[in-house]
PDB file of C-alpha atoms in Angstrom:
ATOM      1  CA  MET A   1      32.618 -57.948   9.233  1.00  0.00           C
ATOM      2  CA  GLY A   2      31.723 -61.477   7.928  1.00  0.00           C
ATOM      3  CA  VAL A   3      27.861 -62.145   7.440  1.00  0.00           C
ATOM      4  CA  LEU A   4      26.634 -65.426   9.289  1.00  0.00           C
ATOM      5  CA  ASN A   5      22.907 -65.677   8.632  1.00  0.00           C
ATOM      6  CA  VAL A   6      21.422 -68.552  10.960  1.00  0.00           C
ATOM      7  CA  THR A   7      18.149 -68.163   9.111  1.00  0.00           C
ATOM      8  CA  SER A   8      15.711 -70.007   7.053  1.00  0.00           C
ATOM      9  CA  ASP A   9      14.808 -67.259   4.569  1.00  0.00           C
ATOM     10  CA  SER A  10      17.721 -64.772   4.132  1.00  0.00           C
ATOM     11  CA  PHE A  11      17.783 -63.401   0.652  1.00  0.00           C
ATOM     12  CA  SER A  12      21.206 -64.734  -0.028  1.00  0.00           C
ATOM     13  CA  ASP A  13      21.903 -67.874   1.957  1.00  0.00           C
ATOM     14  CA  GLY A  14      18.802 -68.700   3.727  1.00  0.00           C
ATOM     15  CA  GLY A  15      18.846 -72.298   5.419  1.00  0.00           C
ATOM     16  CA  ARG A  16      22.566 -72.939   4.468  1.00  0.00           C
ATOM     17  CA  TRP A  17      23.607 -72.341   7.966  1.00  0.00           C
ATOM     18  CA  LEU A  18      20.670 -73.025  10.131  1.00  0.00           C
ATOM     19  CA  ARG A  19      22.180 -75.824  11.921  1.00  0.00           C
ATOM     20  CA  THR A  20      24.495 -74.790  14.883  1.00  0.00           C
ATOM     21  CA  GLU A  21      27.418 -77.116  13.872  1.00  0.00           C
ATOM     22  CA  ALA A  22      27.108 -75.775  10.070  1.00  0.00           C
ATOM     23  CA  ALA A  23      26.912 -72.184  11.175  1.00  0.00           C
ATOM     24  CA  THR A  24      29.782 -72.458  13.601  1.00  0.00           C
ATOM     25  CA  ALA A  25      31.919 -74.115  10.907  1.00  0.00           C
ATOM     26  CA  HIS A  26      31.172 -71.252   8.544  1.00  0.00           C
ATOM     27  CA  GLY A  27      31.980 -68.593  11.162  1.00  0.00           C
ATOM     28  CA  LEU A  28      35.231 -70.280  11.666  1.00  0.00           C
ATOM     29  CA  GLU A  29      35.684 -70.269   7.943  1.00  0.00           C
ATOM     30  CA  LEU A  30      34.980 -66.445   7.808  1.00  0.00           C
ATOM     31  CA  ALA A  31      37.350 -65.681  10.592  1.00  0.00           C
ATOM     32  CA  ALA A  32      40.128 -67.854   8.951  1.00  0.00           C
ATOM     33  CA  ALA A  33      39.604 -65.809   5.618  1.00  0.00           C
ATOM     34  CA  GLY A  34      40.234 -62.497   7.433  1.00  0.00           C
ATOM     35  CA  ALA A  35      36.827 -61.450   9.054  1.00  0.00           C
ATOM     36  CA  ASP A  36      37.752 -59.268  12.028  1.00  0.00           C
ATOM     37  CA  ILE A  37      34.191 -59.702  13.358  1.00  0.00           C
ATOM     38  CA  VAL A  38      31.450 -62.244  12.559  1.00  0.00           C
ATOM     39  CA  ASP A  39      28.077 -60.953  12.555  1.00  0.00           C
ATOM     40  CA  VAL A  40      25.604 -63.518  13.518  1.00  0.00           C
ATOM     41  CA  GLY A  41      21.946 -62.973  12.768  1.00  0.00           C
ATOM     42  CA  GLY A  42      18.763 -65.113  13.410  1.00  0.00           C
ATOM     43  CA  GLU A  43      16.170 -63.002  11.620  1.00  0.00           C
ATOM     44  CA  SER A  44      16.023 -62.102   8.082  1.00  0.00           C
ATOM     45  CA  THR A  45      15.498 -58.502   7.307  1.00  0.00           C
ATOM     46  CA  ARG A  46      14.888 -58.787   3.564  1.00  0.00           C
ATOM     47  CA  PRO A  47      11.995 -56.833   1.997  1.00  0.00           C
ATOM     48  CA  GLY A  48       8.793 -58.715   2.769  1.00  0.00           C
ATOM     49  CA  ALA A  49      10.236 -61.163   5.689  1.00  0.00           C
ATOM     50  CA  HIS A  50       8.423 -62.105   8.430  1.00  0.00           C
ATOM     51  CA  ARG A  51       9.458 -61.351  12.092  1.00  0.00           C
ATOM     52  CA  VAL A  52      10.902 -64.218  14.141  1.00  0.00           C
ATOM     53  CA  ALA A  53       9.815 -64.767  17.627  1.00  0.00           C
ATOM     54  CA  PRO A  54      12.908 -63.641  20.009  1.00  0.00           C
ATOM     55  CA  ALA A  55      12.852 -67.159  21.645  1.00  0.00           C
ATOM     56  CA  GLU A  56      13.299 -68.742  18.157  1.00  0.00           C
ATOM     57  CA  GLU A  57      15.861 -66.145  17.123  1.00  0.00           C
ATOM     58  CA  GLN A  58      17.840 -66.952  20.475  1.00  0.00           C
ATOM     59  CA  SER A  59      17.499 -70.661  20.051  1.00  0.00           C
ATOM     60  CA  ARG A  60      19.356 -70.044  16.719  1.00  0.00           C
ATOM     61  CA  VAL A  61      21.986 -67.464  17.433  1.00  0.00           C
ATOM     62  CA  LEU A  62      22.984 -68.277  20.975  1.00  0.00           C
ATOM     63  CA  PRO A  63      24.786 -71.652  20.686  1.00  0.00           C
ATOM     64  CA  VAL A  64      26.678 -70.255  17.555  1.00  0.00           C
ATOM     65  CA  ILE A  65      27.807 -66.903  19.331  1.00  0.00           C
ATOM     66  CA  ARG A  66      28.851 -69.298  22.354  1.00  0.00           C
ATOM     67  CA  SER A  67      30.972 -71.658  20.263  1.00  0.00           C
ATOM     68  CA  LEU A  68      32.570 -68.913  18.168  1.00  0.00           C
ATOM     69  CA  SER A  69      33.538 -66.664  21.334  1.00  0.00           C
ATOM     70  CA  GLU A  70      34.883 -69.836  23.060  1.00  0.00           C
ATOM     71  CA  GLN A  71      37.190 -70.387  20.082  1.00  0.00           C
ATOM     72  CA  GLY A  72      38.529 -66.897  19.948  1.00  0.00           C
ATOM     73  CA  VAL A  73      36.357 -65.460  17.175  1.00  0.00           C
ATOM     74  CA  ALA A  74      35.072 -61.942  17.841  1.00  0.00           C
ATOM     75  CA  VAL A  75      31.376 -61.695  17.181  1.00  0.00           C
ATOM     76  CA  SER A  76      28.517 -59.173  16.764  1.00  0.00           C
ATOM     77  CA  VAL A  77      24.803 -59.937  17.011  1.00  0.00           C
ATOM     78  CA  ASP A  78      22.565 -58.811  14.341  1.00  0.00           C
ATOM     79  CA  THR A  79      19.118 -58.247  16.242  1.00  0.00           C
ATOM     80  CA  MET A  80      16.339 -55.960  16.785  1.00  0.00           C
ATOM     81  CA  ASN A  81      15.331 -57.494  20.133  1.00  0.00           C
ATOM     82  CA  ALA A  82      16.777 -56.272  23.418  1.00  0.00           C
ATOM     83  CA  SER A  83      16.364 -59.642  25.125  1.00  0.00           C
ATOM     84  CA  THR A  84      18.417 -61.441  22.343  1.00  0.00           C
ATOM     85  CA  ALA A  85      21.046 -58.642  22.515  1.00  0.00           C
ATOM     86  CA  ARG A  86      21.440 -59.041  26.364  1.00  0.00           C
ATOM     87  CA  LEU A  87      21.685 -62.889  25.987  1.00  0.00           C
ATOM     88  CA  SER A  88      24.192 -62.546  23.131  1.00  0.00           C
ATOM     89  CA  VAL A  89      26.443 -60.415  24.964  1.00  0.00           C
ATOM     90  CA  GLU A  90      26.192 -62.805  27.981  1.00  0.00           C
ATOM     91  CA  ALA A  91      27.325 -65.589  25.473  1.00  0.00           C
ATOM     92  CA  GLY A  92      30.180 -63.686  24.213  1.00  0.00           C
ATOM     93  CA  ALA A  93      29.092 -61.100  21.541  1.00  0.00           C
ATOM     94  CA  ILE A  94      31.017 -57.864  21.729  1.00  0.00           C
ATOM     95  CA  ILE A  95      29.008 -55.604  19.474  1.00  0.00           C
ATOM     96  CA  VAL A  96      25.183 -55.243  18.869  1.00  0.00           C
ATOM     97  CA  ASN A  97      24.166 -54.610  15.405  1.00  0.00           C
ATOM     98  CA  ASP A  98      20.567 -53.248  15.240  1.00  0.00           C
ATOM     99  CA  VAL A  99      19.261 -52.491  12.029  1.00  0.00           C
ATOM    100  CA  SER A 100      16.241 -50.558  13.223  1.00  0.00           C
ATOM    101  CA  GLY A 101      18.568 -48.207  15.168  1.00  0.00           C
ATOM    102  CA  ALA A 102      17.311 -49.365  18.608  1.00  0.00           C
ATOM    103  CA  LEU A 103      13.585 -48.307  17.454  1.00  0.00           C
ATOM    104  CA  ALA A 104      12.197 -51.701  16.805  1.00  0.00           C
ATOM    105  CA  ASP A 105      12.372 -52.600  20.638  1.00  0.00           C
ATOM    106  CA  PRO A 106      11.580 -50.003  23.293  1.00  0.00           C
ATOM    107  CA  ASP A 107      13.729 -51.729  25.630  1.00  0.00           C
ATOM    108  CA  MET A 108      16.732 -51.695  23.365  1.00  0.00           C
ATOM    109  CA  THR A 109      18.091 -48.248  24.539  1.00  0.00           C
ATOM    110  CA  SER A 110      17.986 -49.030  28.259  1.00  0.00           C
ATOM    111  CA  THR A 111      19.460 -52.577  27.473  1.00  0.00           C
ATOM    112  CA  MET A 112      22.412 -51.202  25.495  1.00  0.00           C
ATOM    113  CA  ILE A 113      23.152 -48.508  28.373  1.00  0.00           C
ATOM    114  CA  ALA A 114      23.438 -51.520  30.896  1.00  0.00           C
ATOM    115  CA  LEU A 115      25.417 -53.665  28.544  1.00  0.00           C
ATOM    116  CA  ASP A 116      27.809 -50.993  27.739  1.00  0.00           C
ATOM    117  CA  VAL A 117      29.058 -52.611  24.478  1.00  0.00           C
ATOM    118  CA  PRO A 118      29.205 -50.901  20.995  1.00  0.00           C
ATOM    119  CA  LEU A 119      25.910 -50.498  19.102  1.00  0.00           C
ATOM    120  CA  VAL A 120      25.570 -50.303  15.447  1.00  0.00           C
ATOM    121  CA  VAL A 121      22.827 -47.715  14.727  1.00  0.00           C
ATOM    122  CA  SER A 122      21.279 -47.914  11.315  1.00  0.00           C
ATOM    123  CA  HIS A 123      19.051 -45.449   9.181  1.00  0.00           C
ATOM    124  CA  TRP A 124      15.688 -47.188   9.429  1.00  0.00           C
ATOM    125  CA  ARG A 125      12.052 -46.207   8.529  1.00  0.00           C
ATOM    126  CA  GLY A 126      10.108 -49.294   9.468  1.00  0.00           C
ATOM    127  CA  HIS A 127      10.104 -53.137   9.257  1.00  0.00           C
ATOM    128  CA  SER A 128      10.752 -55.215   6.112  1.00  0.00           C
ATOM    129  CA  ASP A 129       6.820 -55.416   5.421  1.00  0.00           C
ATOM    130  CA  VAL A 130       6.527 -51.638   4.997  1.00  0.00           C
ATOM    131  CA  MET A 131      10.085 -50.327   4.192  1.00  0.00           C
ATOM    132  CA  ASN A 132       9.639 -50.244   0.614  1.00  0.00           C
ATOM    133  CA  SER A 133       6.558 -47.893   0.788  1.00  0.00           C
ATOM    134  CA  ARG A 134       8.541 -45.555   2.843  1.00  0.00           C
ATOM    135  CA  ALA A 135      11.513 -45.049   0.153  1.00  0.00           C
ATOM    136  CA  THR A 136      10.319 -41.442  -0.616  1.00  0.00           C
ATOM    137  CA  TYR A 137      12.739 -38.593  -0.380  1.00  0.00           C
ATOM    138  CA  ASP A 138      13.330 -35.024  -1.708  1.00  0.00           C
ATOM    139  CA  ASN A 139      17.004 -35.374  -1.181  1.00  0.00           C
ATOM    140  CA  VAL A 140      17.953 -38.900   0.171  1.00  0.00           C
ATOM    141  CA  VAL A 141      21.439 -37.908   1.273  1.00  0.00           C
ATOM    142  CA  SER A 142      20.368 -34.939   3.405  1.00  0.00           C
ATOM    143  CA  GLU A 143      17.337 -36.859   4.855  1.00  0.00           C
ATOM    144  CA  VAL A 144      19.358 -40.089   5.799  1.00  0.00           C
ATOM    145  CA  ALA A 145      22.185 -37.891   7.386  1.00  0.00           C
ATOM    146  CA  HIS A 146      19.612 -35.878   9.205  1.00  0.00           C
ATOM    147  CA  GLU A 147      17.496 -38.632  10.524  1.00  0.00           C
ATOM    148  CA  LEU A 148      20.331 -40.692  11.350  1.00  0.00           C
ATOM    149  CA  GLU A 149      22.099 -37.718  13.123  1.00  0.00           C
ATOM    150  CA  TYR A 150      18.901 -37.213  14.965  1.00  0.00           C
ATOM    151  CA  ARG A 151      18.470 -40.798  16.095  1.00  0.00           C
ATOM    152  CA  VAL A 152      22.079 -40.670  17.405  1.00  0.00           C
ATOM    153  CA  ALA A 153      21.419 -37.497  19.325  1.00  0.00           C
ATOM    154  CA  GLU A 154      18.325 -39.320  20.855  1.00  0.00           C
ATOM    155  CA  LEU A 155      20.321 -42.216  22.024  1.00  0.00           C
ATOM    156  CA  ILE A 156      23.088 -39.834  23.558  1.00  0.00           C
ATOM    157  CA  VAL A 157      20.518 -37.922  25.494  1.00  0.00           C
ATOM    158  CA  ARG A 158      18.826 -41.085  26.655  1.00  0.00           C
ATOM    159  CA  GLY A 159      22.210 -42.218  28.194  1.00  0.00           C
ATOM    160  CA  VAL A 160      24.042 -44.107  25.385  1.00  0.00           C
ATOM    161  CA  ALA A 161      27.785 -43.185  25.550  1.00  0.00           C
ATOM    162  CA  PRO A 162      28.949 -41.438  22.219  1.00  0.00           C
ATOM    163  CA  SER A 163      31.840 -43.858  22.320  1.00  0.00           C
ATOM    164  CA  LYS A 164      29.765 -46.992  21.950  1.00  0.00           C
ATOM    165  CA  ILE A 165      28.007 -45.680  18.888  1.00  0.00           C
ATOM    166  CA  LEU A 166      28.572 -46.799  15.265  1.00  0.00           C
ATOM    167  CA  VAL A 167      26.537 -45.601  12.362  1.00  0.00           C
ATOM    168  CA  ASP A 168      25.218 -47.388   9.174  1.00  0.00           C
ATOM    169  CA  PRO A 169      23.336 -45.906   6.444  1.00  0.00           C
ATOM    170  CA  GLY A 170      21.066 -48.828   6.065  1.00  0.00           C
ATOM    171  CA  LEU A 171      21.377 -49.592   2.364  1.00  0.00           C
ATOM    172  CA  GLY A 172      18.327 -51.305   1.097  1.00  0.00           C
ATOM    173  CA  PHE A 173      16.364 -50.283   4.051  1.00  0.00           C
ATOM    174  CA  ALA A 174      13.527 -47.714   2.744  1.00  0.00           C
ATOM    175  CA  LYS A 175      15.800 -46.964  -0.223  1.00  0.00           C
ATOM    176  CA  ASN A 176      15.607 -48.026  -3.855  1.00  0.00           C
ATOM    177  CA  SER A 177      18.693 -48.468  -6.022  1.00  0.00           C
ATOM    178  CA  GLU A 178      19.364 -44.899  -6.936  1.00  0.00           C
ATOM    179  CA  HIS A 179      18.841 -43.892  -3.241  1.00  0.00           C
ATOM    180  CA  ASN A 180      21.692 -46.416  -2.262  1.00  0.00           C
ATOM    181  CA  TRP A 181      24.001 -45.196  -4.874  1.00  0.00           C
ATOM    182  CA  GLN A 182      23.435 -41.578  -3.811  1.00  0.00           C
ATOM    183  CA  VAL A 183      24.185 -42.180  -0.254  1.00  0.00           C
ATOM    184  CA  LEU A 184      27.299 -44.161  -1.023  1.00  0.00           C
ATOM    185  CA  GLY A 185      28.504 -41.528  -3.340  1.00  0.00           C
ATOM    186  CA  HIS A 186      28.118 -39.086  -0.452  1.00  0.00           C
ATOM    187  CA  LEU A 187      29.319 -41.271   2.289  1.00  0.00           C
ATOM    188  CA  ASP A 188      31.436 -38.353   3.658  1.00  0.00           C
ATOM    189  CA  ARG A 189      28.299 -36.853   5.113  1.00  0.00           C
ATOM    190  CA  LEU A 190      28.131 -39.813   7.641  1.00  0.00           C
ATOM    191  CA  VAL A 191      31.847 -39.887   8.158  1.00  0.00           C
ATOM    192  CA  ALA A 192      31.573 -36.272   9.107  1.00  0.00           C
ATOM    193  CA  PHE A 193      29.673 -37.382  12.196  1.00  0.00           C
ATOM    194  CA  GLY A 194      33.026 -38.531  13.693  1.00  0.00           C
ATOM    195  CA  LEU A 195      31.684 -41.870  14.537  1.00  0.00           C
ATOM    196  CA  PRO A 196      32.691 -45.170  13.069  1.00  0.00           C
ATOM    197  CA  VAL A 197      30.785 -46.037   9.864  1.00  0.00           C
ATOM    198  CA  VAL A 198      29.664 -49.560   8.918  1.00  0.00           C
ATOM    199  CA  VAL A 199      28.530 -50.223   5.356  1.00  0.00           C
ATOM    200  CA  GLY A 200      26.645 -53.418   4.345  1.00  0.00           C
ATOM    201  CA  ALA A 201      26.010 -53.486   0.653  1.00  0.00           C
ATOM    202  CA  SER A 202      27.222 -57.076   0.005  1.00  0.00           C
ATOM    203  CA  ARG A 203      24.757 -59.147  -2.326  1.00  0.00           C
ATOM    204  CA  LYS A 204      21.921 -56.627  -2.002  1.00  0.00           C
ATOM    205  CA  ARG A 205      19.432 -56.157  -4.785  1.00  0.00           C
ATOM    206  CA  PHE A 206      20.940 -52.866  -5.923  1.00  0.00           C
ATOM    207  CA  VAL A 207      24.319 -54.730  -6.461  1.00  0.00           C
ATOM    208  CA  GLY A 208      22.544 -57.542  -8.260  1.00  0.00           C
ATOM    209  CA  GLU A 209      21.226 -55.121 -10.806  1.00  0.00           C
ATOM    210  CA  LEU A 210      24.758 -54.636 -11.983  1.00  0.00           C
ATOM    211  CA  VAL A 211      25.163 -58.175 -12.869  1.00  0.00           C
ATOM    212  CA  ASP A 212      22.606 -60.813 -14.484  1.00  0.00           C
ATOM    213  CA  GLU A 213      19.683 -60.921 -11.887  1.00  0.00           C
ATOM    214  CA  LEU A 214      19.282 -64.713 -12.803  1.00  0.00           C
ATOM    215  CA  ALA A 215      22.808 -65.402 -11.712  1.00  0.00           C
ATOM    216  CA  SER A 216      23.588 -67.096  -8.485  1.00  0.00           C
ATOM    217  CA  MET A 217      24.279 -64.724  -5.311  1.00  0.00           C
ATOM    218  CA  ASP A 218      28.055 -65.490  -5.822  1.00  0.00           C
ATOM    219  CA  ALA A 219      27.917 -63.250  -8.836  1.00  0.00           C
ATOM    220  CA  ARG A 220      27.177 -60.462  -6.596  1.00  0.00           C
ATOM    221  CA  ASP A 221      30.304 -60.852  -4.551  1.00  0.00           C
ATOM    222  CA  PHE A 222      32.913 -59.329  -6.818  1.00  0.00           C
ATOM    223  CA  PRO A 223      30.908 -55.899  -7.335  1.00  0.00           C
ATOM    224  CA  SER A 224      30.185 -56.021  -3.526  1.00  0.00           C
ATOM    225  CA  ALA A 225      33.999 -56.331  -2.948  1.00  0.00           C
ATOM    226  CA  VAL A 226      34.432 -53.252  -5.119  1.00  0.00           C
ATOM    227  CA  ILE A 227      31.837 -51.264  -3.140  1.00  0.00           C
ATOM    228  CA  ALA A 228      33.753 -52.372   0.153  1.00  0.00           C
ATOM    229  CA  ALA A 229      36.952 -50.976  -1.068  1.00  0.00           C
ATOM    230  CA  LEU A 230      35.551 -47.943  -2.304  1.00  0.00           C
ATOM    231  CA  ALA A 231      33.728 -47.379   1.072  1.00  0.00           C
ATOM    232  CA  ALA A 232      36.859 -48.009   2.958  1.00  0.00           C
ATOM    233  CA  GLN A 233      38.655 -45.426   0.627  1.00  0.00           C
ATOM    234  CA  HIS A 234      36.006 -42.891   1.746  1.00  0.00           C
ATOM    235  CA  GLY A 235      36.297 -43.266   5.253  1.00  0.00           C
ATOM    236  CA  ALA A 236      34.258 -46.489   6.524  1.00  0.00           C
ATOM    237  CA  TRP A 237      35.269 -48.053   9.586  1.00  0.00           C
ATOM    238  CA  ALA A 238      34.091 -51.571   8.562  1.00  0.00           C
ATOM    239  CA  VAL A 239      32.217 -53.416   5.718  1.00  0.00           C
ATOM    240  CA  ARG A 240      29.864 -56.116   6.253  1.00  0.00           C
ATOM    241  CA  VAL A 241      30.204 -58.779   3.537  1.00  0.00           C
ATOM    242  CA  HIS A 242      29.438 -62.424   2.631  1.00  0.00           C
ATOM    243  CA  ASP A 243      32.852 -63.347   0.631  1.00  0.00           C
ATOM    244  CA  VAL A 244      35.514 -62.157   3.020  1.00  0.00           C
ATOM    245  CA  ALA A 245      38.511 -63.468   0.975  1.00  0.00           C
ATOM    246  CA  LEU A 246      37.494 -61.600  -2.166  1.00  0.00           C
ATOM    247  CA  THR A 247      36.933 -58.338  -0.063  1.00  0.00           C
ATOM    248  CA  LYS A 248      40.066 -58.567   1.725  1.00  0.00           C
ATOM    249  CA  SER A 249      41.955 -58.630  -1.775  1.00  0.00           C
ATOM    250  CA  ALA A 250      39.971 -55.563  -2.778  1.00  0.00           C
ATOM    251  CA  LEU A 251      40.682 -53.913   0.498  1.00  0.00           C
ATOM    252  CA  ALA A 252      44.465 -54.735   0.037  1.00  0.00           C
ATOM    253  CA  VAL A 253      44.311 -52.763  -3.285  1.00  0.00           C
ATOM    254  CA  ALA A 254      42.766 -49.947  -1.879  1.00  0.00           C
ATOM    255  CA  GLU A 255      45.141 -49.671   0.956  1.00  0.00           C
ATOM    256  CA  ALA A 256      48.114 -49.961  -1.329  1.00  0.00           C
ATOM    257  CA  TRP A 257      46.647 -47.288  -3.640  1.00  0.00           C
ATOM    258  CA  LYS A 258      46.381 -44.949  -0.445  1.00  0.00           C
ATOM    259  CA  ARG A 259      49.868 -45.550   0.567  1.00  0.00           C
ATOM    260  CA  GLY A 260      50.964 -44.892  -2.996  1.00  0.00           C
ATOM    261  CA  ALA A 261      48.987 -41.296  -2.783  1.00  0.00           C
ATOM    262  CA  GLU A 262      50.844 -40.682   0.502  1.00  0.00           C
TER     263      GLU A 262
END
């Protein structure tokens, strides 16, 4: 899943793809490099980020989604807004990726039932302005698994088809670095749900701590690719990344290793 941020303030590449033409061209590059899905988002969810009005978010993402879809690219939309999800699917998106787990917008659940497309449900404890203060756990692995499982159950009870649900541990959302590594180290807890698991570690702060924090964001791509390969080995259905080509190479190594073991 290739990341396409159509934003002005994303932590890794804010502003680079804000124009529709530039964003579309980059989305095509991601697909050509091997992205099976291009994940288009118009609102940054980095710590401290300000919310974007749905109308502004839609003006950013809808032309890009429409253009990529018309050119045969499979697109997901990264949004917490039900209206954006609906319009994005109408424009050609085939998956809705909601980092709030359909909690931020009270209309998201009913919208997803009506749309009948897959929904990525992330572990979430609050918006960017408060999430760091909520990174408190007695046992992060058990609590993340329990809270995510409870959220999935709520959605199913309300009418979302289990076959349409994917789960994401929400790395970096109300989690410090040690929390992120512990969740990754026990990814099997989420895989055991029996639902597809999406892992998005690419270029996040805890990855940057492994390299020179003053280095460019590109320096985080190699450790991000290693995480992606390990996540795939441990059952992840998809990995959400910025550098698709590098990740594809890492995934090829993991797959070859798996074949060797078999």
